[in-house]
């Protein structure tokens, strides 16, 4: 089986077991993860699906994820929706109920709803990270990835001044090579002149694959956005037929609050709580190699 075929299998498929076992063993032995000794199957599958079951690439992604978390505790250790309730209540962010025609999750960020006087760029990034952690647990999202819409209407100099090369590098690393999600598309709407210096700062840190998936729609975006998303996916405010944007934002805020305990567990122990047993490591190298090479 190839990677896309493996991606479609259920989590408990016997065909996935050797890949999970191999990645677990490699992760336990990796120097960058010397302080971690427990990896749940669900945690490892996120990284395997993100890299189409290429164990080497999945391990690299896992190491990048752990390094990013270790180097960014001010963000990764604070995954509490309660701490950014005011920002969420501005209808700043939503994950739409309906996936697009490829099965991707569709997210939106409405920059004009974010007041830099009240909320820092780090807090805004925390919202994004909370959403990313929640949707990365969804099997369908692991398989088909996500697409992001940034509505930049209302972007101002005060927004631009919130971004530094340091923060730009953190954001781009999550988009490119440090988080177990496939980014299938980034769509920019209403992008003003003040935004271009920030985009110029972020762009060099993005992989070529991500750069090719960035689409700038300008202010006359409804027709071109419709080329990528069918009407049931988008709210009426964006030319669609789905629930209104205010309702969509409130629904996702409710979802984040319902997931607060899960987010706290991820913040404290992101690799899962299933201890490695001797049985986990007893699959023979020969059996693993045979099944993995049969892709």
mmCIF file of C-alpha atoms in Angstrom:
data_model
loop_
_atom_site.group_PDB
_atom_site.id
_atom_site.type_symbol
_atom_site.label_atom_id
_atom_site.label_comp_id
_atom_site.label_asym_id
_atom_site.label_seq_id
_atom_site.Cartn_x
_atom_site.Cartn_y
_atom_site.Cartn_z
ATOM 1 C CA UNK A 1 0.000 0.000 0.000
ATOM 2 C CA UNK A 2 1.171 3.533 -0.703
ATOM 3 C CA UNK A 3 0.858 6.513 1.639
ATOM 4 C CA UNK A 4 -2.534 7.810 0.423
ATOM 5 C CA UNK A 5 -4.002 4.313 0.694
ATOM 6 C CA UNK A 6 -2.665 3.897 4.225
ATOM 7 C CA UNK A 7 -4.097 7.294 5.142
ATOM 8 C CA UNK A 8 -7.608 6.042 4.434
ATOM 9 C CA UNK A 9 -7.361 3.066 6.784
ATOM 10 C CA UNK A 10 -8.927 3.226 10.277
ATOM 11 C CA UNK A 11 -6.695 3.829 13.267
ATOM 12 C CA UNK A 12 -6.936 0.209 14.436
ATOM 13 C CA UNK A 13 -6.015 -1.333 11.075
ATOM 14 C CA UNK A 14 -3.389 -4.071 11.324
ATOM 15 C CA UNK A 15 -1.652 -2.524 8.316
ATOM 16 C CA UNK A 16 -0.832 0.611 10.339
ATOM 17 C CA UNK A 17 0.558 -1.201 13.379
ATOM 18 C CA UNK A 18 4.111 -1.731 12.052
ATOM 19 C CA UNK A 19 4.420 1.948 11.086
ATOM 20 C CA UNK A 20 3.210 3.081 14.509
ATOM 21 C CA UNK A 21 5.545 0.641 16.243
ATOM 22 C CA UNK A 22 8.514 1.699 14.132
ATOM 23 C CA UNK A 23 7.926 5.410 14.718
ATOM 24 C CA UNK A 24 7.482 4.785 18.446
ATOM 25 C CA UNK A 25 10.787 2.958 18.644
ATOM 26 C CA UNK A 26 12.579 5.632 16.648
ATOM 27 C CA UNK A 27 11.052 8.383 18.788
ATOM 28 C CA UNK A 28 12.042 6.667 22.043
ATOM 29 C CA UNK A 29 15.622 6.408 20.822
ATOM 30 C CA UNK A 30 15.814 9.942 19.388
ATOM 31 C CA UNK A 31 18.159 12.226 21.283
ATOM 32 C CA UNK A 32 15.822 15.206 21.001
ATOM 33 C CA UNK A 33 13.098 13.280 22.813
ATOM 34 C CA UNK A 34 15.228 11.825 25.585
ATOM 35 C CA UNK A 35 12.861 13.128 28.251
ATOM 36 C CA UNK A 36 9.770 11.522 26.706
ATOM 37 C CA UNK A 37 8.917 7.895 27.257
ATOM 38 C CA UNK A 38 5.223 7.629 26.363
ATOM 39 C CA UNK A 39 3.693 7.965 22.916
ATOM 40 C CA UNK A 40 0.062 7.040 22.354
ATOM 41 C CA UNK A 41 -0.972 5.458 19.069
ATOM 42 C CA UNK A 42 -3.228 8.420 18.315
ATOM 43 C CA UNK A 43 -0.376 10.878 18.812
ATOM 44 C CA UNK A 44 1.959 8.985 16.497
ATOM 45 C CA UNK A 45 -0.688 8.517 13.805
ATOM 46 C CA UNK A 46 -1.024 12.303 13.491
ATOM 47 C CA UNK A 47 2.585 12.546 12.362
ATOM 48 C CA UNK A 48 2.447 9.482 10.140
ATOM 49 C CA UNK A 49 -0.643 10.735 8.296
ATOM 50 C CA UNK A 50 0.864 14.209 7.970
ATOM 51 C CA UNK A 51 3.774 12.644 6.057
ATOM 52 C CA UNK A 52 1.867 9.879 4.235
ATOM 53 C CA UNK A 53 3.402 7.152 6.412
ATOM 54 C CA UNK A 54 6.997 7.933 5.554
ATOM 55 C CA UNK A 55 8.512 7.069 8.940
ATOM 56 C CA UNK A 56 11.672 9.119 8.405
ATOM 57 C CA UNK A 57 9.722 12.256 7.528
ATOM 58 C CA UNK A 58 7.214 11.618 10.325
ATOM 59 C CA UNK A 59 10.053 11.353 12.851
ATOM 60 C CA UNK A 60 11.578 14.601 11.595
ATOM 61 C CA UNK A 61 8.209 16.328 11.946
ATOM 62 C CA UNK A 62 7.766 14.890 15.441
ATOM 63 C CA UNK A 63 11.204 16.140 16.491
ATOM 64 C CA UNK A 64 10.442 19.596 15.066
ATOM 65 C CA UNK A 65 7.113 19.675 16.920
ATOM 66 C CA UNK A 66 8.716 18.790 20.234
ATOM 67 C CA UNK A 67 11.543 21.286 19.703
ATOM 68 C CA UNK A 68 9.069 24.024 18.818
ATOM 69 C CA UNK A 69 7.037 23.351 21.957
ATOM 70 C CA UNK A 70 10.140 23.312 24.136
ATOM 71 C CA UNK A 71 11.395 26.598 22.692
ATOM 72 C CA UNK A 72 7.978 28.311 22.852
ATOM 73 C CA UNK A 73 6.543 27.553 26.315
ATOM 74 C CA UNK A 74 4.890 30.981 26.447
ATOM 75 C CA UNK A 75 2.546 29.700 23.724
ATOM 76 C CA UNK A 76 2.552 25.907 23.880
ATOM 77 C CA UNK A 77 1.997 25.717 27.652
ATOM 78 C CA UNK A 78 -0.941 28.144 27.630
ATOM 79 C CA UNK A 79 -3.807 26.476 25.778
ATOM 80 C CA UNK A 80 -6.713 27.856 27.771
ATOM 81 C CA UNK A 81 -9.690 29.300 25.844
ATOM 82 C CA UNK A 82 -10.684 31.135 29.037
ATOM 83 C CA UNK A 83 -7.506 33.223 28.819
ATOM 84 C CA UNK A 84 -8.557 34.662 25.427
ATOM 85 C CA UNK A 85 -12.336 34.713 25.897
ATOM 86 C CA UNK A 86 -12.562 38.407 25.039
ATOM 87 C CA UNK A 87 -10.788 37.883 21.723
ATOM 88 C CA UNK A 88 -12.924 34.856 20.853
ATOM 89 C CA UNK A 89 -16.093 36.805 21.641
ATOM 90 C CA UNK A 90 -15.222 39.387 18.977
ATOM 91 C CA UNK A 91 -16.051 36.827 16.253
ATOM 92 C CA UNK A 92 -12.419 36.817 15.236
ATOM 93 C CA UNK A 93 -12.057 33.121 14.402
ATOM 94 C CA UNK A 94 -14.083 30.126 13.246
ATOM 95 C CA UNK A 95 -13.782 26.648 11.835
ATOM 96 C CA UNK A 96 -16.670 26.142 9.432
ATOM 97 C CA UNK A 97 -19.046 23.246 10.007
ATOM 98 C CA UNK A 98 -18.766 21.841 6.492
ATOM 99 C CA UNK A 99 -15.548 20.596 4.958
ATOM 100 C CA UNK A 100 -14.660 21.512 1.398
ATOM 101 C CA UNK A 101 -15.013 19.151 -1.554
ATOM 102 C CA UNK A 102 -11.612 17.550 -0.839
ATOM 103 C CA UNK A 103 -12.436 16.846 2.817
ATOM 104 C CA UNK A 104 -10.267 19.677 4.157
ATOM 105 C CA UNK A 105 -11.246 21.658 7.233
ATOM 106 C CA UNK A 106 -11.801 25.348 6.449
ATOM 107 C CA UNK A 107 -10.692 27.986 8.984
ATOM 108 C CA UNK A 108 -11.134 31.747 8.948
ATOM 109 C CA UNK A 109 -9.386 34.555 10.818
ATOM 110 C CA UNK A 110 -10.934 38.044 10.671
ATOM 111 C CA UNK A 111 -8.067 40.397 11.436
ATOM 112 C CA UNK A 112 -10.276 43.471 11.750
ATOM 113 C CA UNK A 113 -11.892 41.962 14.859
ATOM 114 C CA UNK A 114 -8.533 41.819 16.644
ATOM 115 C CA UNK A 115 -7.621 44.961 18.577
ATOM 116 C CA UNK A 116 -3.830 45.087 19.148
ATOM 117 C CA UNK A 117 -4.454 47.427 22.100
ATOM 118 C CA UNK A 118 -6.238 44.595 23.900
ATOM 119 C CA UNK A 119 -4.621 41.425 22.550
ATOM 120 C CA UNK A 120 -1.012 40.728 21.642
ATOM 121 C CA UNK A 121 0.107 38.799 18.586
ATOM 122 C CA UNK A 122 1.204 35.991 20.901
ATOM 123 C CA UNK A 123 -2.345 35.674 22.257
ATOM 124 C CA UNK A 124 -3.704 35.651 18.724
ATOM 125 C CA UNK A 125 -1.248 32.892 17.886
ATOM 126 C CA UNK A 126 -2.431 30.942 20.956
ATOM 127 C CA UNK A 127 -5.941 30.868 19.494
ATOM 128 C CA UNK A 128 -4.547 29.429 16.273
ATOM 129 C CA UNK A 129 -2.545 26.820 18.166
ATOM 130 C CA UNK A 130 -5.561 25.732 20.232
ATOM 131 C CA UNK A 131 -7.603 25.223 17.091
ATOM 132 C CA UNK A 132 -4.741 23.375 15.404
ATOM 133 C CA UNK A 133 -4.334 20.994 18.345
ATOM 134 C CA UNK A 134 -8.066 20.208 18.408
ATOM 135 C CA UNK A 135 -8.538 19.606 14.695
ATOM 136 C CA UNK A 136 -5.314 17.585 14.482
ATOM 137 C CA UNK A 137 -7.064 14.920 16.594
ATOM 138 C CA UNK A 138 -9.720 14.481 13.876
ATOM 139 C CA UNK A 139 -9.004 11.532 11.603
ATOM 140 C CA UNK A 140 -10.571 13.210 8.566
ATOM 141 C CA UNK A 141 -8.442 16.324 9.102
ATOM 142 C CA UNK A 142 -5.313 14.198 9.469
ATOM 143 C CA UNK A 143 -6.164 12.662 6.100
ATOM 144 C CA UNK A 144 -7.259 15.724 4.158
ATOM 145 C CA UNK A 145 -5.652 18.682 5.913
ATOM 146 C CA UNK A 146 -6.930 22.229 6.206
ATOM 147 C CA UNK A 147 -7.372 25.436 4.255
ATOM 148 C CA UNK A 148 -7.189 28.854 5.899
ATOM 149 C CA UNK A 149 -8.890 32.123 4.972
ATOM 150 C CA UNK A 150 -7.387 35.338 6.355
ATOM 151 C CA UNK A 151 -9.752 38.289 5.992
ATOM 152 C CA UNK A 152 -7.375 41.243 6.344
ATOM 153 C CA UNK A 153 -10.024 43.953 6.235
ATOM 154 C CA UNK A 154 -9.171 46.383 9.011
ATOM 155 C CA UNK A 155 -5.454 45.541 9.045
ATOM 156 C CA UNK A 156 -3.558 48.609 10.205
ATOM 157 C CA UNK A 157 -0.097 49.778 11.151
ATOM 158 C CA UNK A 158 -0.820 48.798 14.770
ATOM 159 C CA UNK A 159 -1.317 45.201 13.611
ATOM 160 C CA UNK A 160 1.871 45.253 11.553
ATOM 161 C CA UNK A 161 3.912 46.532 14.506
ATOM 162 C CA UNK A 162 2.926 43.441 16.523
ATOM 163 C CA UNK A 163 4.994 41.218 14.236
ATOM 164 C CA UNK A 164 8.744 40.731 14.567
ATOM 165 C CA UNK A 165 11.106 38.389 12.701
ATOM 166 C CA UNK A 166 11.111 36.226 15.851
ATOM 167 C CA UNK A 167 7.321 35.780 15.766
ATOM 168 C CA UNK A 168 7.284 35.433 11.985
ATOM 169 C CA UNK A 169 9.698 32.522 12.264
ATOM 170 C CA UNK A 170 7.519 30.797 14.871
ATOM 171 C CA UNK A 171 4.381 31.182 12.776
ATOM 172 C CA UNK A 172 6.051 29.979 9.588
ATOM 173 C CA UNK A 173 7.588 26.960 11.308
ATOM 174 C CA UNK A 174 4.129 25.787 12.388
ATOM 175 C CA UNK A 175 2.813 26.269 8.849
ATOM 176 C CA UNK A 176 5.742 24.498 7.196
ATOM 177 C CA UNK A 177 7.455 21.809 9.227
ATOM 178 C CA UNK A 178 6.587 21.761 12.931
ATOM 179 C CA UNK A 179 2.935 20.759 13.199
ATOM 180 C CA UNK A 180 1.172 17.519 12.150
ATOM 181 C CA UNK A 181 -1.339 19.079 9.773
ATOM 182 C CA UNK A 182 -1.333 19.321 5.994
ATOM 183 C CA UNK A 183 -1.881 22.932 4.923
ATOM 184 C CA UNK A 184 -3.700 22.627 1.585
ATOM 185 C CA UNK A 185 -4.295 26.310 0.938
ATOM 186 C CA UNK A 186 -3.959 29.832 2.369
ATOM 187 C CA UNK A 187 -6.370 32.447 1.050
ATOM 188 C CA UNK A 188 -5.859 36.166 1.717
ATOM 189 C CA UNK A 189 -8.775 38.603 1.364
ATOM 190 C CA UNK A 190 -8.827 42.406 1.515
ATOM 191 C CA UNK A 191 -5.057 42.597 1.845
ATOM 192 C CA UNK A 192 -3.969 46.258 2.330
ATOM 193 C CA UNK A 193 -0.619 47.886 1.695
ATOM 194 C CA UNK A 194 0.275 47.713 5.401
ATOM 195 C CA UNK A 195 0.163 43.921 5.205
ATOM 196 C CA UNK A 196 2.818 43.412 2.533
ATOM 197 C CA UNK A 197 5.857 44.194 4.753
ATOM 198 C CA UNK A 198 4.680 41.530 7.237
ATOM 199 C CA UNK A 199 4.105 39.008 4.466
ATOM 200 C CA UNK A 200 7.577 39.802 3.111
ATOM 201 C CA UNK A 201 8.959 39.032 6.584
ATOM 202 C CA UNK A 202 7.154 35.681 6.846
ATOM 203 C CA UNK A 203 7.577 34.475 3.261
ATOM 204 C CA UNK A 204 11.292 33.478 3.377
ATOM 205 C CA UNK A 205 10.590 31.072 6.246
ATOM 206 C CA UNK A 206 7.847 29.241 4.324
ATOM 207 C CA UNK A 207 8.523 26.131 2.287
ATOM 208 C CA UNK A 208 8.160 26.359 -1.471
ATOM 209 C CA UNK A 209 5.153 24.032 -1.275
ATOM 210 C CA UNK A 210 3.357 26.397 1.112
ATOM 211 C CA UNK A 211 4.249 29.446 -0.997
ATOM 212 C CA UNK A 212 2.623 27.831 -4.010
ATOM 213 C CA UNK A 213 -0.574 27.343 -2.025
ATOM 214 C CA UNK A 214 -1.007 31.019 -1.099
ATOM 215 C CA UNK A 215 -3.761 32.822 -3.008
ATOM 216 C CA UNK A 216 -4.340 36.583 -2.824
ATOM 217 C CA UNK A 217 -7.923 37.543 -3.679
ATOM 218 C CA UNK A 218 -7.974 41.300 -2.979
ATOM 219 C CA UNK A 219 -11.169 43.200 -2.196
ATOM 220 C CA UNK A 220 -13.239 41.715 -5.021
ATOM 221 C CA UNK A 221 -12.867 38.224 -3.638
ATOM 222 C CA UNK A 222 -16.278 36.556 -3.797
ATOM 223 C CA UNK A 223 -16.009 35.176 -7.333
ATOM 224 C CA UNK A 224 -12.422 33.979 -7.022
ATOM 225 C CA UNK A 225 -13.026 32.487 -3.559
ATOM 226 C CA UNK A 226 -15.936 30.581 -5.065
ATOM 227 C CA UNK A 227 -13.459 28.864 -7.390
ATOM 228 C CA UNK A 228 -12.011 27.087 -4.343
ATOM 229 C CA UNK A 229 -14.992 26.642 -2.009
ATOM 230 C CA UNK A 230 -18.547 25.577 -2.815
ATOM 231 C CA UNK A 231 -21.441 27.776 -1.535
ATOM 232 C CA UNK A 232 -22.465 25.465 1.367
ATOM 233 C CA UNK A 233 -18.985 25.816 2.920
ATOM 234 C CA UNK A 234 -18.832 29.620 3.181
ATOM 235 C CA UNK A 235 -21.010 32.056 5.173
ATOM 236 C CA UNK A 236 -23.240 34.486 3.222
ATOM 237 C CA UNK A 237 -20.823 37.310 4.082
ATOM 238 C CA UNK A 238 -18.263 35.551 1.889
ATOM 239 C CA UNK A 239 -20.565 34.618 -0.979
ATOM 240 C CA UNK A 240 -21.712 31.271 0.403
ATOM 241 C CA UNK A 241 -24.827 29.583 1.721
ATOM 242 C CA UNK A 242 -23.569 28.269 5.054
ATOM 243 C CA UNK A 243 -24.330 29.606 8.547
ATOM 244 C CA UNK A 244 -23.572 33.313 9.096
ATOM 245 C CA UNK A 245 -20.097 34.293 10.225
ATOM 246 C CA UNK A 246 -21.217 35.369 13.706
ATOM 247 C CA UNK A 247 -22.905 32.003 14.267
ATOM 248 C CA UNK A 248 -19.883 30.129 12.911
ATOM 249 C CA UNK A 249 -17.531 31.998 15.234
ATOM 250 C CA UNK A 250 -19.741 31.396 18.268
ATOM 251 C CA UNK A 251 -20.069 27.697 17.443
ATOM 252 C CA UNK A 252 -16.302 27.288 17.293
ATOM 253 C CA UNK A 253 -15.794 29.290 20.489
ATOM 254 C CA UNK A 254 -18.198 26.874 22.188
ATOM 255 C CA UNK A 255 -16.233 23.942 20.769
ATOM 256 C CA UNK A 256 -12.970 25.300 22.164
ATOM 257 C CA UNK A 257 -14.500 25.724 25.610
ATOM 258 C CA UNK A 258 -15.908 22.208 25.498
ATOM 259 C CA UNK A 259 -12.366 21.045 24.722
ATOM 260 C CA UNK A 260 -10.650 22.981 27.516
ATOM 261 C CA UNK A 261 -9.726 19.881 29.546
ATOM 262 C CA UNK A 262 -8.316 18.188 26.436
ATOM 263 C CA UNK A 263 -6.265 21.293 25.660
ATOM 264 C CA UNK A 264 -4.900 21.360 29.196
ATOM 265 C CA UNK A 265 -3.854 17.718 28.830
ATOM 266 C CA UNK A 266 -2.130 18.496 25.532
ATOM 267 C CA UNK A 267 -0.328 21.447 27.086
ATOM 268 C CA UNK A 268 1.040 19.324 29.901
ATOM 269 C CA UNK A 269 1.564 16.023 28.067
ATOM 270 C CA UNK A 270 1.168 16.333 24.283
ATOM 271 C CA UNK A 271 2.471 12.876 23.403
ATOM 272 C CA UNK A 272 -0.470 11.045 24.973
ATOM 273 C CA UNK A 273 -0.850 9.063 28.154
ATOM 274 C CA UNK A 274 -0.425 5.487 26.932
ATOM 275 C CA UNK A 275 2.719 4.048 28.457
ATOM 276 C CA UNK A 276 5.031 2.036 26.233
ATOM 277 C CA UNK A 277 4.754 -1.629 27.134
ATOM 278 C CA UNK A 278 7.239 -4.364 26.299
ATOM 279 C CA UNK A 279 4.724 -5.663 23.752
ATOM 280 C CA UNK A 280 4.906 -2.350 21.887
ATOM 281 C CA UNK A 281 8.574 -2.928 21.153
ATOM 282 C CA UNK A 282 8.499 -6.682 20.460
ATOM 283 C CA UNK A 283 7.436 -6.596 16.802
ATOM 284 C CA UNK A 284 10.427 -7.994 14.981
ATOM 285 C CA UNK A 285 12.504 -5.718 12.805
ATOM 286 C CA UNK A 286 12.077 -8.187 9.962
ATOM 287 C CA UNK A 287 8.276 -8.069 10.100
ATOM 288 C CA UNK A 288 8.305 -4.288 10.259
ATOM 289 C CA UNK A 289 10.683 -3.947 7.351
ATOM 290 C CA UNK A 290 8.702 -6.397 5.242
ATOM 291 C CA UNK A 291 5.366 -4.650 5.836
ATOM 292 C CA UNK A 292 6.716 -1.109 5.522
ATOM 293 C CA UNK A 293 8.610 -1.875 2.307
ATOM 294 C CA UNK A 294 5.423 -3.367 0.840
ATOM 295 C CA UNK A 295 3.941 0.116 0.445
#
